[in-house]
PDB file of C-alpha atoms in Angstrom:
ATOM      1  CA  UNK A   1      13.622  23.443   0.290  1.00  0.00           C
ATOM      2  CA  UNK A   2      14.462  19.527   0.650  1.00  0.00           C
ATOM      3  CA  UNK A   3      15.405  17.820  -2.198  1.00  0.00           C
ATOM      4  CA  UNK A   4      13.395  14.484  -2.611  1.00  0.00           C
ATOM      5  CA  UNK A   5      13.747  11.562  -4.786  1.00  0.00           C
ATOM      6  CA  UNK A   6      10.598   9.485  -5.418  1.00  0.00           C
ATOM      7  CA  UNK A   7      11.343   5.727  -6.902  1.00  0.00           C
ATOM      8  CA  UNK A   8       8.108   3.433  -7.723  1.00  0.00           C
ATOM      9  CA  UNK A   9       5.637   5.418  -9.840  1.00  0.00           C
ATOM     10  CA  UNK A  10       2.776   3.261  -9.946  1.00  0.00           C
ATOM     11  CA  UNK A  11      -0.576   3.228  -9.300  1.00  0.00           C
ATOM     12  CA  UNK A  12      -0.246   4.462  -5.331  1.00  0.00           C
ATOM     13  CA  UNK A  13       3.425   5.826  -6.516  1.00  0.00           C
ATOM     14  CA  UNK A  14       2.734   7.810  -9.109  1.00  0.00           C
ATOM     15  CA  UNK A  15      -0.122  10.785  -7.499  1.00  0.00           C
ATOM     16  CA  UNK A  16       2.069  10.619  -4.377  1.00  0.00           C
ATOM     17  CA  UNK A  17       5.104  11.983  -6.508  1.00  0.00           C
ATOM     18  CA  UNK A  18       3.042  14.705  -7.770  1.00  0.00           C
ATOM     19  CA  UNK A  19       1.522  15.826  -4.998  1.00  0.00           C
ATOM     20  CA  UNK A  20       5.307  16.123  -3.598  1.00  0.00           C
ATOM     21  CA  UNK A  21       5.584  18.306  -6.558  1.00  0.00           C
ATOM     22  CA  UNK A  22       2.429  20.195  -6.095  1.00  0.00           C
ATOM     23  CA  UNK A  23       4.357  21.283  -2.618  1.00  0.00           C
ATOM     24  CA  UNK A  24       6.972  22.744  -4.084  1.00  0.00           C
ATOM     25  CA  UNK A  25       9.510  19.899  -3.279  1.00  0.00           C
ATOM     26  CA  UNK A  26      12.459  20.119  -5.391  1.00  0.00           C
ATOM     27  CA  UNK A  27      11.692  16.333  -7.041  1.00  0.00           C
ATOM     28  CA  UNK A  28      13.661  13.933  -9.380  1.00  0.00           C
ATOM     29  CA  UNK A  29      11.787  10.607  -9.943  1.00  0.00           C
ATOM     30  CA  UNK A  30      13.120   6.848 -10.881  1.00  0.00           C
ATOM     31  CA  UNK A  31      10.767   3.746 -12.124  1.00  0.00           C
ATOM     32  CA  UNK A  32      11.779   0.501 -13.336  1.00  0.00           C
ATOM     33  CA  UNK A  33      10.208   1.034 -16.560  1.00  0.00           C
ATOM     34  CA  UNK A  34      10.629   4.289 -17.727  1.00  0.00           C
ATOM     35  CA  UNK A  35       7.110   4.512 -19.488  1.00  0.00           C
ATOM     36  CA  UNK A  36       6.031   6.011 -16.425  1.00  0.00           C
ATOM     37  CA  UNK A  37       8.415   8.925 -15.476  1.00  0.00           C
ATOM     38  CA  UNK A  38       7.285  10.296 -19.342  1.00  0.00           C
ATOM     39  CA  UNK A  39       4.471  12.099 -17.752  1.00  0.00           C
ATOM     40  CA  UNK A  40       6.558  13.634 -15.190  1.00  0.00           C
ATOM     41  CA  UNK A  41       9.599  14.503 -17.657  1.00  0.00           C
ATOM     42  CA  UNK A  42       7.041  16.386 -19.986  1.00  0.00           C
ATOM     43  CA  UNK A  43       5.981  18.332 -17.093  1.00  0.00           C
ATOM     44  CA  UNK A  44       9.875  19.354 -16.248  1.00  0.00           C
ATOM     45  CA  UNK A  45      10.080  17.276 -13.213  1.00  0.00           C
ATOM     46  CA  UNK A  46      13.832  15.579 -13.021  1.00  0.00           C
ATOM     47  CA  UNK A  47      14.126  11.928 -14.132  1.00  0.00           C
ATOM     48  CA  UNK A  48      16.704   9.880 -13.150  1.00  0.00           C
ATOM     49  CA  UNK A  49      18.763   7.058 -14.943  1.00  0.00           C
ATOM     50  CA  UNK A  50      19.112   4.607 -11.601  1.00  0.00           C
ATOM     51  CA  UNK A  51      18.453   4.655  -8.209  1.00  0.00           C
ATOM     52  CA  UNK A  52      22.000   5.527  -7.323  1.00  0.00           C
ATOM     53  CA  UNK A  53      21.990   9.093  -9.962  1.00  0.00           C
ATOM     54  CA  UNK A  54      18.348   9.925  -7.812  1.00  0.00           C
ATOM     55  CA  UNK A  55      20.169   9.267  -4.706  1.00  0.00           C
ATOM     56  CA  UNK A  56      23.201  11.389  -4.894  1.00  0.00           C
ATOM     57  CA  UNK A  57      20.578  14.774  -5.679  1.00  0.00           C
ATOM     58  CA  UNK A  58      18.541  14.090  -2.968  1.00  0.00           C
ATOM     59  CA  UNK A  59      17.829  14.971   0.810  1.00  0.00           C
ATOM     60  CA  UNK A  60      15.262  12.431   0.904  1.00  0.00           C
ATOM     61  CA  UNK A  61      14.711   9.329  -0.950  1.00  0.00           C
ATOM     62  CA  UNK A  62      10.944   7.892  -0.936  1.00  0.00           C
ATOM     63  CA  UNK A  63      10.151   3.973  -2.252  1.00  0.00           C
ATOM     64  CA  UNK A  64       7.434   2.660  -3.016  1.00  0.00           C
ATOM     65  CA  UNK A  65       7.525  -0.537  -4.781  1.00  0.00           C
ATOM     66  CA  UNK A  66       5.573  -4.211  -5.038  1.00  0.00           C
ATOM     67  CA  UNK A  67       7.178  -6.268  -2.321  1.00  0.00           C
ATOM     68  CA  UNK A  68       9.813  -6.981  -0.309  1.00  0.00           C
ATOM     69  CA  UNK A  69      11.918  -8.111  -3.086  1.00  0.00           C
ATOM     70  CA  UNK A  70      11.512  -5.256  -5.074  1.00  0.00           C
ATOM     71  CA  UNK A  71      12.586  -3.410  -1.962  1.00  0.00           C
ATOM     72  CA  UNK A  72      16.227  -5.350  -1.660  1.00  0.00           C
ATOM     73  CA  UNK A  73      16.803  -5.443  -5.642  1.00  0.00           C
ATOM     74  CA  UNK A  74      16.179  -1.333  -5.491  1.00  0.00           C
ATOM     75  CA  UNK A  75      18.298  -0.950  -2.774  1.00  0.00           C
ATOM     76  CA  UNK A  76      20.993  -3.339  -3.150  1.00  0.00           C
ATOM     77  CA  UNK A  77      21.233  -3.476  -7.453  1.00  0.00           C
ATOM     78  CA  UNK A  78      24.452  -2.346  -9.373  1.00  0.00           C
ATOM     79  CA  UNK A  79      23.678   1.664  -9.286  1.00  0.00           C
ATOM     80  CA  UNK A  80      21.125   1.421  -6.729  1.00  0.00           C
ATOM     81  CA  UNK A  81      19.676   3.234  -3.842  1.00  0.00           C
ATOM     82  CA  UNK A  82      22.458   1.769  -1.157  1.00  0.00           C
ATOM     83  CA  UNK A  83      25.725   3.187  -4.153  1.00  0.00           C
ATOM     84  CA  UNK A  84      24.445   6.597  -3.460  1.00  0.00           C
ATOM     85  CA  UNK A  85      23.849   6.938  -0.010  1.00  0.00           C
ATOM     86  CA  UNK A  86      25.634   8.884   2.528  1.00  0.00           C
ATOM     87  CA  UNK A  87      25.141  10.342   6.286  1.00  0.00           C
ATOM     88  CA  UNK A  88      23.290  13.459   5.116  1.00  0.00           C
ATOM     89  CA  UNK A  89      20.364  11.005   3.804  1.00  0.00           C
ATOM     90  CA  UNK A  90      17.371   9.781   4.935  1.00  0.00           C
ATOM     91  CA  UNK A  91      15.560   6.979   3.220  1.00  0.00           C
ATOM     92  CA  UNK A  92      11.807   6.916   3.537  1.00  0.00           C
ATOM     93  CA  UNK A  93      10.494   3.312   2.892  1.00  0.00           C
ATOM     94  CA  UNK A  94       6.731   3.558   2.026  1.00  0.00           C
ATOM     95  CA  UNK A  95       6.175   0.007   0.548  1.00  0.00           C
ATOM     96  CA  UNK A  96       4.389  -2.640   2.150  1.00  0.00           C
ATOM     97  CA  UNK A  97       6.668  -5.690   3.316  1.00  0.00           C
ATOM     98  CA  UNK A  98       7.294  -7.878   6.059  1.00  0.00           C
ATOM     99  CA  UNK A  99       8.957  -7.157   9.337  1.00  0.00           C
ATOM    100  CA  UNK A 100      11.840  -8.906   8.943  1.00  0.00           C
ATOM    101  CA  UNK A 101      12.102  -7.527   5.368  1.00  0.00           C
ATOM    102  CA  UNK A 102      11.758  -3.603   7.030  1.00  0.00           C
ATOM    103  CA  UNK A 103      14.294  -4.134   9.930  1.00  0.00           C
ATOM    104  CA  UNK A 104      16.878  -5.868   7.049  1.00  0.00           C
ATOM    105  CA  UNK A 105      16.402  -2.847   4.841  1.00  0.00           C
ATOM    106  CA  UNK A 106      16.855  -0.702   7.897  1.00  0.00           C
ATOM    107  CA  UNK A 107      20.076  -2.401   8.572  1.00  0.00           C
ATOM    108  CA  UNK A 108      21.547  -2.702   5.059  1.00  0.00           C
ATOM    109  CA  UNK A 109      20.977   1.591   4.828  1.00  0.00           C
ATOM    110  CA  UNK A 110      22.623   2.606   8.383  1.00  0.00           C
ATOM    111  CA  UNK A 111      25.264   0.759   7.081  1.00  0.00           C
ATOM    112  CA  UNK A 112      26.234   3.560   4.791  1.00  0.00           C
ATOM    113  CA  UNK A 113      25.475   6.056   7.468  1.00  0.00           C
ATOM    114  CA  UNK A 114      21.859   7.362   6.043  1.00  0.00           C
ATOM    115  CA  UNK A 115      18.771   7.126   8.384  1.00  0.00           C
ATOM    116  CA  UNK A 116      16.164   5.128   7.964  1.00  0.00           C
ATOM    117  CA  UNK A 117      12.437   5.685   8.310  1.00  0.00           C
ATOM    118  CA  UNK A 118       9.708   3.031   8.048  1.00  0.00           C
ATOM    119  CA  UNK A 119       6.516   4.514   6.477  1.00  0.00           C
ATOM    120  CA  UNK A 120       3.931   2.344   4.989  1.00  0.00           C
ATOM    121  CA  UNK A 121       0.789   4.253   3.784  1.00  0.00           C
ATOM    122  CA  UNK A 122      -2.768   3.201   4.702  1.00  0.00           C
ATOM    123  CA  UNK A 123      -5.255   3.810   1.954  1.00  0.00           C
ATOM    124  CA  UNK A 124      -6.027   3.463  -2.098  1.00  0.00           C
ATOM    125  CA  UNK A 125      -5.850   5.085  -5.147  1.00  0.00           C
ATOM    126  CA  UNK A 126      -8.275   7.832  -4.534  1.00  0.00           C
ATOM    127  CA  UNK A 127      -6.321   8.831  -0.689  1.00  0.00           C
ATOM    128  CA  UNK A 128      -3.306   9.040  -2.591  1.00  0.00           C
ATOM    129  CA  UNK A 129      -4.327  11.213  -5.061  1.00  0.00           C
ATOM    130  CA  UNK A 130      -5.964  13.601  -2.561  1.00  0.00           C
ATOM    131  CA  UNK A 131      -3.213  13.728  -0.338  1.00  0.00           C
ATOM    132  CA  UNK A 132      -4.846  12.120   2.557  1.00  0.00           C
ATOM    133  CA  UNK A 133      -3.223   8.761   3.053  1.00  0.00           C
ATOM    134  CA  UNK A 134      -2.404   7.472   6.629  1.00  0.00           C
ATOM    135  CA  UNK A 135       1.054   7.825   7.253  1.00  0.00           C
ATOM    136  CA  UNK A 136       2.424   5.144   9.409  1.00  0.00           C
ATOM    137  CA  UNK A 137       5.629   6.708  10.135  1.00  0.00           C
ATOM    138  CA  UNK A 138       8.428   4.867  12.699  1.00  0.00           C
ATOM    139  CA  UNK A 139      11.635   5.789  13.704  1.00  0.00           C
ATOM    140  CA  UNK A 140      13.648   8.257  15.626  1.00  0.00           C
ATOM    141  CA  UNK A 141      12.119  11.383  16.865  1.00  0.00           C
ATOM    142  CA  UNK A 142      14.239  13.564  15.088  1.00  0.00           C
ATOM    143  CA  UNK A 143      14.847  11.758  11.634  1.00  0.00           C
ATOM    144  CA  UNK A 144      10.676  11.178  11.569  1.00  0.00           C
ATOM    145  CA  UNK A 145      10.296  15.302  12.357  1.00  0.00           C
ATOM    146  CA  UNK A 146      12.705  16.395  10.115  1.00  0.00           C
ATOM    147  CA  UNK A 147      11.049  14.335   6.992  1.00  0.00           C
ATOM    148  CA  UNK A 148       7.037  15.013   8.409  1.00  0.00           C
ATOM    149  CA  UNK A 149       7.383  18.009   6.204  1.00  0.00           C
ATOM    150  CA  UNK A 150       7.491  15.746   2.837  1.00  0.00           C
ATOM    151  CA  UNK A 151       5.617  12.744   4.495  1.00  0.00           C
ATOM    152  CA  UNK A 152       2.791  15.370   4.758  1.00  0.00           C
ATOM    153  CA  UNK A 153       2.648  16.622   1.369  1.00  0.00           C
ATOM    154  CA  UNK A 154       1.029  12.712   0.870  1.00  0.00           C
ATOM    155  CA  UNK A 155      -0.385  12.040   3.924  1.00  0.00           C
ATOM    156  CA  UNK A 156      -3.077  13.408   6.424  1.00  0.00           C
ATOM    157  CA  UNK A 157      -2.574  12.174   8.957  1.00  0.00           C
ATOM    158  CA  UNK A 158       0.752  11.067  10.071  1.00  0.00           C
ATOM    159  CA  UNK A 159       1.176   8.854  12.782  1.00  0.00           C
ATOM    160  CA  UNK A 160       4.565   7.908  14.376  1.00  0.00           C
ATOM    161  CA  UNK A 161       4.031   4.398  15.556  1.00  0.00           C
ATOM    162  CA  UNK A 162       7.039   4.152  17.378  1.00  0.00           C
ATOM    163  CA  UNK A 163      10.728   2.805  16.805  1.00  0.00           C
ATOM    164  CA  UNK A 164      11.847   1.117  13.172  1.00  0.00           C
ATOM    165  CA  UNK A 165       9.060  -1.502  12.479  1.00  0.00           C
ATOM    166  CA  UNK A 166       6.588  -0.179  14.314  1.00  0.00           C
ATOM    167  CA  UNK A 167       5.167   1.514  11.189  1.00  0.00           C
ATOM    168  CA  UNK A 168       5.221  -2.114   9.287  1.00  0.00           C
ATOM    169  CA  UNK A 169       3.684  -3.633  12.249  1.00  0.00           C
ATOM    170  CA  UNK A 170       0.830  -0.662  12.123  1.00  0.00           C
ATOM    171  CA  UNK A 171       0.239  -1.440   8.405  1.00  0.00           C
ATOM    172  CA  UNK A 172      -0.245  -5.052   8.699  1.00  0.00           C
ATOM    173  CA  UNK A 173      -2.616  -4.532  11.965  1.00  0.00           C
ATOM    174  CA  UNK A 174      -4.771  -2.496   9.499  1.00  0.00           C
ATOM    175  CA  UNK A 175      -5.115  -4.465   6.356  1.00  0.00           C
ATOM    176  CA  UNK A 176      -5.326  -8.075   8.443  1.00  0.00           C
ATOM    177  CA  UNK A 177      -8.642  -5.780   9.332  1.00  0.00           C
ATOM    178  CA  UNK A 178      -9.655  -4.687   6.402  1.00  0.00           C
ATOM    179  CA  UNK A 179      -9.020  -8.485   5.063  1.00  0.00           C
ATOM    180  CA  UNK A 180     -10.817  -9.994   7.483  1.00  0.00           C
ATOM    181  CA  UNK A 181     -13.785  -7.660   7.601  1.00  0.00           C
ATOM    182  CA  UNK A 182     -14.069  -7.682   3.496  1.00  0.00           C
ATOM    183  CA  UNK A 183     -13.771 -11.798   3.560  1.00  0.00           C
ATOM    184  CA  UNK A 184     -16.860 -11.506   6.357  1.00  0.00           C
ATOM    185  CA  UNK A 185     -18.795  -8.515   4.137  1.00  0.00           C
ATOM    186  CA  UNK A 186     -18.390 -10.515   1.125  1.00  0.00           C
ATOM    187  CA  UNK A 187     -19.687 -13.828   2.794  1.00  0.00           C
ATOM    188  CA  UNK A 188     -22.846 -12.210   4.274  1.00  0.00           C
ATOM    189  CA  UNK A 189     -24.422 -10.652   0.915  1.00  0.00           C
ATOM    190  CA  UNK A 190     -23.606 -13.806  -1.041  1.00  0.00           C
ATOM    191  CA  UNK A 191     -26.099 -15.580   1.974  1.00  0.00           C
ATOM    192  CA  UNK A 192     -28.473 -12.753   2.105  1.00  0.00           C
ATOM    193  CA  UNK A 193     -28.949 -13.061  -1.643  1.00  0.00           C
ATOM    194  CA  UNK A 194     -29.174 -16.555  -1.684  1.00  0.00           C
ATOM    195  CA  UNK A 195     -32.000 -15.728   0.655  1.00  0.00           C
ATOM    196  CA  UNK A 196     -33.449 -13.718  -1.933  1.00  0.00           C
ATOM    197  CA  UNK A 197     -32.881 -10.298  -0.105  1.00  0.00           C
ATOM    198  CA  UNK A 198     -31.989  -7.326  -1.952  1.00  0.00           C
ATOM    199  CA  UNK A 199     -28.643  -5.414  -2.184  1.00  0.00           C
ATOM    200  CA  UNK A 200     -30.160  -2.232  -1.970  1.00  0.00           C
ATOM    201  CA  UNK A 201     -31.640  -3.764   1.091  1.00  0.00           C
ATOM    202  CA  UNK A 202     -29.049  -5.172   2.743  1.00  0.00           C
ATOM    203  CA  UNK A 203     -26.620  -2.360   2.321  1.00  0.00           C
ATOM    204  CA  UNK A 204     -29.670   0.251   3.662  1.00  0.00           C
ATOM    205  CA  UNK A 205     -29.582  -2.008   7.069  1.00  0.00           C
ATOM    206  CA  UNK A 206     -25.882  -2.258   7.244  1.00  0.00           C
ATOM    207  CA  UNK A 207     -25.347   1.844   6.665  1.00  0.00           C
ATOM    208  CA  UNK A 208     -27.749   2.783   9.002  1.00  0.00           C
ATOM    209  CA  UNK A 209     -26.728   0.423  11.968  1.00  0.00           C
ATOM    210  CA  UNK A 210     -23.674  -0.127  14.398  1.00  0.00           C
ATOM    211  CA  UNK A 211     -21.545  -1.706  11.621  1.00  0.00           C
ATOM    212  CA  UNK A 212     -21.753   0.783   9.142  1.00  0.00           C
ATOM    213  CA  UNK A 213     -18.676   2.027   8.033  1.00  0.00           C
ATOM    214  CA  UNK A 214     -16.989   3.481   4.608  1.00  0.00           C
ATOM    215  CA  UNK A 215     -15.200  -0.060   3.686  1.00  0.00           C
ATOM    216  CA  UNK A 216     -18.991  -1.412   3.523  1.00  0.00           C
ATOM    217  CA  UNK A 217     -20.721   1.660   2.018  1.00  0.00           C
ATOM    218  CA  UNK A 218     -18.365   2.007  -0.668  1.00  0.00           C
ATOM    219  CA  UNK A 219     -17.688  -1.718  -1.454  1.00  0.00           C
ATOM    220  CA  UNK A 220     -20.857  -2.487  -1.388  1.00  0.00           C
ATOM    221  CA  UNK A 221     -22.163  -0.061  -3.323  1.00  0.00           C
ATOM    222  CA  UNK A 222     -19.682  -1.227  -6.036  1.00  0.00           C
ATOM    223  CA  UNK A 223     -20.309  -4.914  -5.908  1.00  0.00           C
ATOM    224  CA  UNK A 224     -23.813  -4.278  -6.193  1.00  0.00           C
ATOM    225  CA  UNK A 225     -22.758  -2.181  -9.947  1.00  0.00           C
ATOM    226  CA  UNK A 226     -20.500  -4.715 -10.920  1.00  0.00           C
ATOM    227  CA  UNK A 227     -17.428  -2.599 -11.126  1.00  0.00           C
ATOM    228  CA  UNK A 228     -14.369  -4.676 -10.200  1.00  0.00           C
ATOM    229  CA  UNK A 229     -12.131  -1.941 -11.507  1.00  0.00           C
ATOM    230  CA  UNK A 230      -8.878  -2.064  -8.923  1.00  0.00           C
ATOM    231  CA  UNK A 231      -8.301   0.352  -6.468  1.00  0.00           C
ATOM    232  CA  UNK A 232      -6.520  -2.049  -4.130  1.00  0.00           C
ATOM    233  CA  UNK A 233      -6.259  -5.512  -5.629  1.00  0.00           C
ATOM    234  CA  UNK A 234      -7.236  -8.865  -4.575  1.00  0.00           C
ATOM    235  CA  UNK A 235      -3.518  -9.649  -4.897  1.00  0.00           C
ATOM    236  CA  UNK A 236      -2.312  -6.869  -2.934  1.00  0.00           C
ATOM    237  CA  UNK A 237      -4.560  -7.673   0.428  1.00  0.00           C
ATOM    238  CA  UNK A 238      -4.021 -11.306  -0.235  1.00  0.00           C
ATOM    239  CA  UNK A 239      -0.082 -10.811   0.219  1.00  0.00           C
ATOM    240  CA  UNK A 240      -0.725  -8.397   2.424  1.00  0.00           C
ATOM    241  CA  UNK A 241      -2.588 -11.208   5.171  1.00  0.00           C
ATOM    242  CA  UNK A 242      -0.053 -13.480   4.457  1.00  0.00           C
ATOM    243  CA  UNK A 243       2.359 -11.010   5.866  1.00  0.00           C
ATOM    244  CA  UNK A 244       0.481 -10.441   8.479  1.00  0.00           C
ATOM    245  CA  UNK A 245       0.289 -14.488   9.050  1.00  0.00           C
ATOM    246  CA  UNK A 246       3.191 -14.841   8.829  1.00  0.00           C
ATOM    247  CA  UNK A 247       4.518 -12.164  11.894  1.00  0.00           C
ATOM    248  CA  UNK A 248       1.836 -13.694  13.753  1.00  0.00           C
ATOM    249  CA  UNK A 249       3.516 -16.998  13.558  1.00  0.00           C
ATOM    250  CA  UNK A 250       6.718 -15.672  14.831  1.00  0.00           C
ATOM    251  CA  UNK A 251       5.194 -14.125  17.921  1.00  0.00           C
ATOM    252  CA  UNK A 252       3.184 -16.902  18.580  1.00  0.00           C
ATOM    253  CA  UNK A 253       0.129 -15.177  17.814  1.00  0.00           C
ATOM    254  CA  UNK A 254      -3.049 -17.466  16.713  1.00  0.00           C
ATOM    255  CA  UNK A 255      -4.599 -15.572  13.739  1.00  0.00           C
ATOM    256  CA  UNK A 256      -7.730 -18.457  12.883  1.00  0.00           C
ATOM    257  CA  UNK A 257      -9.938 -15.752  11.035  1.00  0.00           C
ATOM    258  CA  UNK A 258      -7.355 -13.992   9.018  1.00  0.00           C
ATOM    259  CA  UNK A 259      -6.548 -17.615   8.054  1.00  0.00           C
ATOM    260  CA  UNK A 260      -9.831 -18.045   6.841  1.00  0.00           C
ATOM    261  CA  UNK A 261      -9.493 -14.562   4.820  1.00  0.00           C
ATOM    262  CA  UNK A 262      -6.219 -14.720   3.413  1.00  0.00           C
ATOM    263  CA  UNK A 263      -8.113 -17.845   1.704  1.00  0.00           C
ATOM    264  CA  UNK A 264     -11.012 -16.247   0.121  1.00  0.00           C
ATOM    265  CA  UNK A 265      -8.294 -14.562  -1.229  1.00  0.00           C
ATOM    266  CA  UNK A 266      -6.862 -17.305  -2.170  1.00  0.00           C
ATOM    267  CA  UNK A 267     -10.133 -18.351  -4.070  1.00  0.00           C
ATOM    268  CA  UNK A 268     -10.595 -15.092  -5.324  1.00  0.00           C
ATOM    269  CA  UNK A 269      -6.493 -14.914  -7.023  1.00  0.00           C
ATOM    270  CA  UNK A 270      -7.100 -18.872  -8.209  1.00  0.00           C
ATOM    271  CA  UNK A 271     -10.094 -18.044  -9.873  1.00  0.00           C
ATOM    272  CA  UNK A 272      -8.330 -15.361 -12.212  1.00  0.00           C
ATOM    273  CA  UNK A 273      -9.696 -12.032 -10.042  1.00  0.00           C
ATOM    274  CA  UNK A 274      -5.835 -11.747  -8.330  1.00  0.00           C
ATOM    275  CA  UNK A 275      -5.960  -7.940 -10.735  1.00  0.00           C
ATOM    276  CA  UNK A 276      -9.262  -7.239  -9.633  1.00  0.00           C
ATOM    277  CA  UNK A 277     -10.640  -4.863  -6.862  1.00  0.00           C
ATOM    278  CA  UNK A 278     -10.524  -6.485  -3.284  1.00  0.00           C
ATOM    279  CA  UNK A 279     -14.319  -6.476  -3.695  1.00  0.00           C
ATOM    280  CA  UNK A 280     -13.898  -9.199  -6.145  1.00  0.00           C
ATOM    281  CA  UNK A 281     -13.401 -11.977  -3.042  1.00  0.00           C
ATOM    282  CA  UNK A 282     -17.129 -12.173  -3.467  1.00  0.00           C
ATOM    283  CA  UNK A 283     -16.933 -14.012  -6.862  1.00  0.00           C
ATOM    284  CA  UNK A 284     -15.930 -17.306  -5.816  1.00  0.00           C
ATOM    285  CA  UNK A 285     -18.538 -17.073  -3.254  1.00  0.00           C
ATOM    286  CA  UNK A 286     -21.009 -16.639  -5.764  1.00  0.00           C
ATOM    287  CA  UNK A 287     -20.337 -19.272  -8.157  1.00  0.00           C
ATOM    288  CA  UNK A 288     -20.209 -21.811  -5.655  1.00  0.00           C
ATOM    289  CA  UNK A 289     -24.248 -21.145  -4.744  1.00  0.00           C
ATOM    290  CA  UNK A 290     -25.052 -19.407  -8.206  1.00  0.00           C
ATOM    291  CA  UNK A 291     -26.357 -16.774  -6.981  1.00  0.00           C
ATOM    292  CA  UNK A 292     -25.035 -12.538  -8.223  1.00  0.00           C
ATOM    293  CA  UNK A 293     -24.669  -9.964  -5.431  1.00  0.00           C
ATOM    294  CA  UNK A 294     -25.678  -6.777  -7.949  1.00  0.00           C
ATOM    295  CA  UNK A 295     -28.670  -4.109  -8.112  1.00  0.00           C
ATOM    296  CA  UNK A 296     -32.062  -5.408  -9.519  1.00  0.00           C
TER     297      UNK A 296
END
């Protein structure tokens, strides 16, 4: 059985490590603060003391992390992920990051003669906990076969997007969707309840009509109770446009709507909801006309 190191046990980090364990994967895990491998220590999984001690037990090595600078300092720290590599290693980079951030990172580990895969996940809290995130895996044939074994204990499906960075590219195509369409969801029930028409309402029409969709079902359905609680943060999908913006630009690619999203955002984060659900966009919106999108 493959030995696989999991480093970045937070909220998305944390299930996807134990479902690796509840497949039978041979697992050691790493976090920056160490709070969170307790959990897995008391249930006899194998913590270890830096990224370069998980790295040396390991087949596989699976990141998850904040950004792309979390990324570089866990690969590139004194005792970390790049110390411990060798050519019978793949690392499996799950975060979400820029392109340019992926293909460095891609560069700086077949360096040491490890493989790299790119394999950003699409989907929350609840996905990741179930097992049935969207694996957007990229790279070789043969490196992304041999680790669709492990990328499968988290994921259902798995995709392979292509060559190194396709699997970035893939993730950012998704959430500059799911931005822009949550920025446009959020707009049009703050103006249908300035018109004085009901959530219930509203969200009946929408579900039962050529736009429904889960993202609008389940959003809605919590904007209209009020429950902000995050599952995939206003902060998250704001950097997560940017990055998306930001790609754009260097292909030349005009992005005028996601613009207009990533600002909402914007809003939403300078307005104190940045830890908030994505569903919290909708709070700037509603001070501005004083109006509350929530059941009667």
């Amino acid at each position: 059985m493959t030995t696989v190191g999991f480093i970045g046990l937070g909220a998305m980090g944390a299930p996807m490590a134990w479902n690796l364990d509840d497949a039978g994967f041979d697992l050691v895990v790493y976090n920056r603060t160490t709070d969170r491998e307790q959990p897995f220590a008391e249930a006899g999984v194998s913590v270890a003391d830096s990224p370069k001690h998980l790295t040396e037990r390991v087949d596989v090595v699976c990141l998850i992390v904040s950004d792309g600078d979390a990324v570089q300092q866990v690969l590139e720290r004194e005792r970390g992920i790049l110390e411990g590599l060798d050519e019978s290693t793949t690392v499996v980079q799950m975060s979400t990051i820029g392109y340019a951030e992926t293909m460095a990172a891609a560069e700086l580990v077949r360096e040491t003669g490890a493989e790299f895969v790119d394999a950003p996940v699409s989907g929350t809290v609840g996905p990741a906990r179930e097992g049935t995130l969207v694996g957007l895996a990229s790279g070789p044939d043969a490196v992304v076969e041999d680790v669709r074994p492990v990328l499968a204990a988290m994921c259902d499906p798995v995709v392979h997007c292509g060559e190194v960075g396709q699997g970035t590219n893939m993730k950012l195509f998704i959430n500059l969707l799911l931005g822009d369409a949550m920025g446009a969801f959020a707009e049009a029930l703050v103006f249908g309840t300035a018109n004085g028409l009901g959530v219930d309402d509203m969200l009946e029409v929408v579900e039962n009509g050529a736009l429904d969709c889960p993202l609008f079902e389940g959003k809605g359905a919590l904007i209209a109770d009020r429950d902000f609680e995050s599952r995939f943060p206003v902060d998250y999908q704001h950097k997560d446009l940017s990055l998306a913006l930001d790609r754009a630009g260097d292909l030349g690619v005009p992005l005028s709507q996601t613009a207009a999203a990533r600002e909402a955002f914007s809003a939403a984060r300078g307005s104190g909801y940045g830890r908030e659900d994505m569903g919290a966009v909708v709070k700037p919106l509603e001070s501005t006309v004083d109006v509350t999108v929530e059941d009667d």
